[in-house]
Amino acid sequence: MVSQVSTDMTLLAGDVIVCGTSLGIGSIEPDGFIDIGNEGIGVFRNSVD
C-alpha cells in the first residue's frame, strides 16, 4: 500500500495513510466521528455528515 500511495504523492516522515475499516466493523453512520491518531501526533477527529 505504501508503495502504491508513494507513486501518486511524496510521503514524508509522520504521514498517516488511512484505508477504511476492518472487516466486521460496519459502516460509519451519519453524525458519527472518525478518530485517527497515535501517541506521536495526537488525534485527528473528523465528523461524518
Backbone as JSON Lines, residues from 0, in Angstrom:
{"i":0,"aa":"M","n":[0.82,-1.18,0.0],"ca":[0.0,0.0,0.0],"c":[0.87,1.26,0.0]}
{"i":1,"aa":"V","n":[1.9,1.27,0.83],"ca":[2.77,2.44,0.9],"c":[3.42,2.69,-0.46]}
{"i":2,"aa":"S","n":[3.84,1.63,-1.12],"ca":[4.45,1.76,-2.45],"c":[3.48,2.37,-3.44]}
{"i":3,"aa":"Q","n":[2.24,1.91,-3.44],"ca":[1.24,2.44,-4.37],"c":[0.94,3.91,-4.1]}
{"i":4,"aa":"V","n":[0.75,4.26,-2.84],"ca":[0.46,5.66,-2.5],"c":[1.63,6.56,-2.89]}
{"i":5,"aa":"S","n":[2.85,6.07,-2.68],"ca":[4.02,6.9,-2.97],"c":[4.24,7.12,-4.47]}
{"i":6,"aa":"T","n":[3.54,6.38,-5.34],"ca":[3.63,6.67,-6.77],"c":[2.79,7.89,-7.14]}
{"i":7,"aa":"D","n":[1.82,8.24,-6.3],"ca":[0.93,9.37,-6.56],"c":[1.33,10.64,-5.82]}
{"i":8,"aa":"M","n":[2.07,10.5,-4.73],"ca":[2.45,11.67,-3.93],"c":[3.7,11.34,-3.13]}
{"i":9,"aa":"T","n":[4.38,12.38,-2.7],"ca":[5.57,12.21,-1.86],"c":[5.13,12.0,-0.42]}
{"i":10,"aa":"L","n":[5.59,10.9,0.17],"ca":[5.29,10.63,1.57],"c":[6.44,11.14,2.43]}
{"i":11,"aa":"L","n":[6.1,11.79,3.52],"ca":[7.09,12.33,4.44],"c":[6.99,11.61,5.78]}
{"i":12,"aa":"A","n":[8.04,11.66,6.55],"ca":[8.03,11.06,7.89],"c":[6.86,11.61,8.68]}
{"i":13,"aa":"G","n":[6.07,10.73,9.27],"ca":[4.92,11.14,10.06],"c":[3.61,11.16,9.29]}
{"i":14,"aa":"D","n":[3.66,10.98,7.96],"ca":[2.42,10.91,7.19],"c":[1.6,9.71,7.64]}
{"i":15,"aa":"V","n":[0.28,9.85,7.6],"ca":[-0.64,8.79,8.01],"c":[-1.45,8.39,6.78]}
{"i":16,"aa":"I","n":[-1.5,7.08,6.5],"ca":[-2.31,6.55,5.41],"c":[-3.52,5.87,6.04]}
{"i":17,"aa":"V","n":[-4.7,6.33,5.68],"ca":[-5.94,5.79,6.22],"c":[-6.64,5.04,5.1]}
{"i":18,"aa":"C","n":[-7.07,3.81,5.4],"ca":[-7.61,2.99,4.31],"c":[-8.96,2.36,4.62]}
{"i":19,"aa":"G","n":[-9.68,2.84,5.59],"ca":[-11.01,2.32,5.85],"c":[-11.08,1.44,7.08]}
{"i":20,"aa":"T","n":[-12.22,0.78,7.25],"ca":[-12.45,-0.04,8.43],"c":[-12.09,-1.49,8.18]}
{"i":21,"aa":"S","n":[-11.84,-2.22,9.23],"ca":[-11.57,-3.65,9.15],"c":[-12.87,-4.41,8.91]}
{"i":22,"aa":"L","n":[-12.75,-5.62,8.41],"ca":[-13.93,-6.46,8.21],"c":[-14.69,-6.64,9.51]}
{"i":23,"aa":"G","n":[-16.01,-6.58,9.44],"ca":[-16.84,-6.8,10.62],"c":[-17.13,-5.56,11.44]}
{"i":24,"aa":"I","n":[-16.49,-4.45,11.13],"ca":[-16.71,-3.23,11.9],"c":[-18.01,-2.56,11.49]}
{"i":25,"aa":"G","n":[-18.34,-2.58,10.21],"ca":[-19.57,-1.97,9.72],"c":[-19.35,-0.59,9.15]}
{"i":26,"aa":"S","n":[-20.43,-0.01,8.68],"ca":[-20.37,1.32,8.05],"c":[-20.35,2.42,9.1]}
{"i":27,"aa":"I","n":[-19.86,3.56,8.68],"ca":[-19.89,4.74,9.54],"c":[-21.24,5.41,9.34]}
{"i":28,"aa":"E","n":[-21.95,5.63,10.41],"ca":[-23.29,6.2,10.36],"c":[-23.23,7.73,10.29]}
{"i":29,"aa":"P","n":[-24.25,8.36,9.68],"ca":[-24.32,9.82,9.68],"c":[-24.26,10.36,11.12]}
{"i":30,"aa":"D","n":[-23.66,11.51,11.28],"ca":[-23.44,12.16,12.58],"c":[-22.43,11.41,13.44]}
{"i":31,"aa":"G","n":[-21.7,10.48,12.85],"ca":[-20.65,9.77,13.57],"c":[-19.33,10.51,13.46]}
{"i":32,"aa":"F","n":[-18.29,9.94,14.05],"ca":[-16.96,10.53,14.03],"c":[-15.93,9.48,13.67]}
{"i":33,"aa":"I","n":[-14.86,9.93,13.04],"ca":[-13.7,9.09,12.76],"c":[-12.54,9.71,13.51]}
{"i":34,"aa":"D","n":[-11.91,8.96,14.4],"ca":[-10.73,9.43,15.12],"c":[-9.51,8.69,14.6]}
{"i":35,"aa":"I","n":[-8.49,9.44,14.22],"ca":[-7.25,8.88,13.71],"c":[-6.12,9.49,14.52]}
{"i":36,"aa":"G","n":[-5.19,8.66,14.99],"ca":[-4.08,9.24,15.72],"c":[-3.14,8.21,16.3]}
{"i":37,"aa":"N","n":[-2.1,8.73,16.9],"ca":[-1.16,7.91,17.66],"c":[-0.48,8.81,18.68]}
{"i":38,"aa":"E","n":[0.33,8.22,19.51],"ca":[0.95,8.98,20.6],"c":[1.84,10.1,20.1]}
{"i":39,"aa":"G","n":[2.47,9.91,18.94],"ca":[3.41,10.9,18.44],"c":[2.77,12.13,17.81]}
{"i":40,"aa":"I","n":[1.54,11.99,17.28],"ca":[0.93,13.11,16.57],"c":[-0.37,13.61,17.18]}
{"i":41,"aa":"G","n":[-0.91,12.9,18.14],"ca":[-2.19,13.29,18.72],"c":[-3.34,12.66,17.96]}
{"i":42,"aa":"V","n":[-4.53,13.24,18.08],"ca":[-5.73,12.67,17.47],"c":[-6.35,13.69,16.51]}
{"i":43,"aa":"F","n":[-6.72,13.21,15.33],"ca":[-7.46,13.99,14.35],"c":[-8.87,13.44,14.31]}
{"i":44,"aa":"R","n":[-9.87,14.27,14.57],"ca":[-11.27,13.83,14.58],"c":[-12.0,14.48,13.41]}
{"i":45,"aa":"N","n":[-12.72,13.67,12.66],"ca":[-13.47,14.14,11.5],"c":[-14.91,13.67,11.64]}
{"i":46,"aa":"S","n":[-15.86,14.59,11.45],"ca":[-17.27,14.21,11.56],"c":[-17.78,13.69,10.22]}
{"i":47,"aa":"V","n":[-18.81,12.85,10.27],"ca":[-19.42,12.28,9.08],"c":[-20.84,12.82,8.99]}
{"i":48,"aa":"D","n":[-21.16,13.47,7.88],"ca":[-22.49,14.05,7.69],"c":[-23.41,13.06,7.01]}
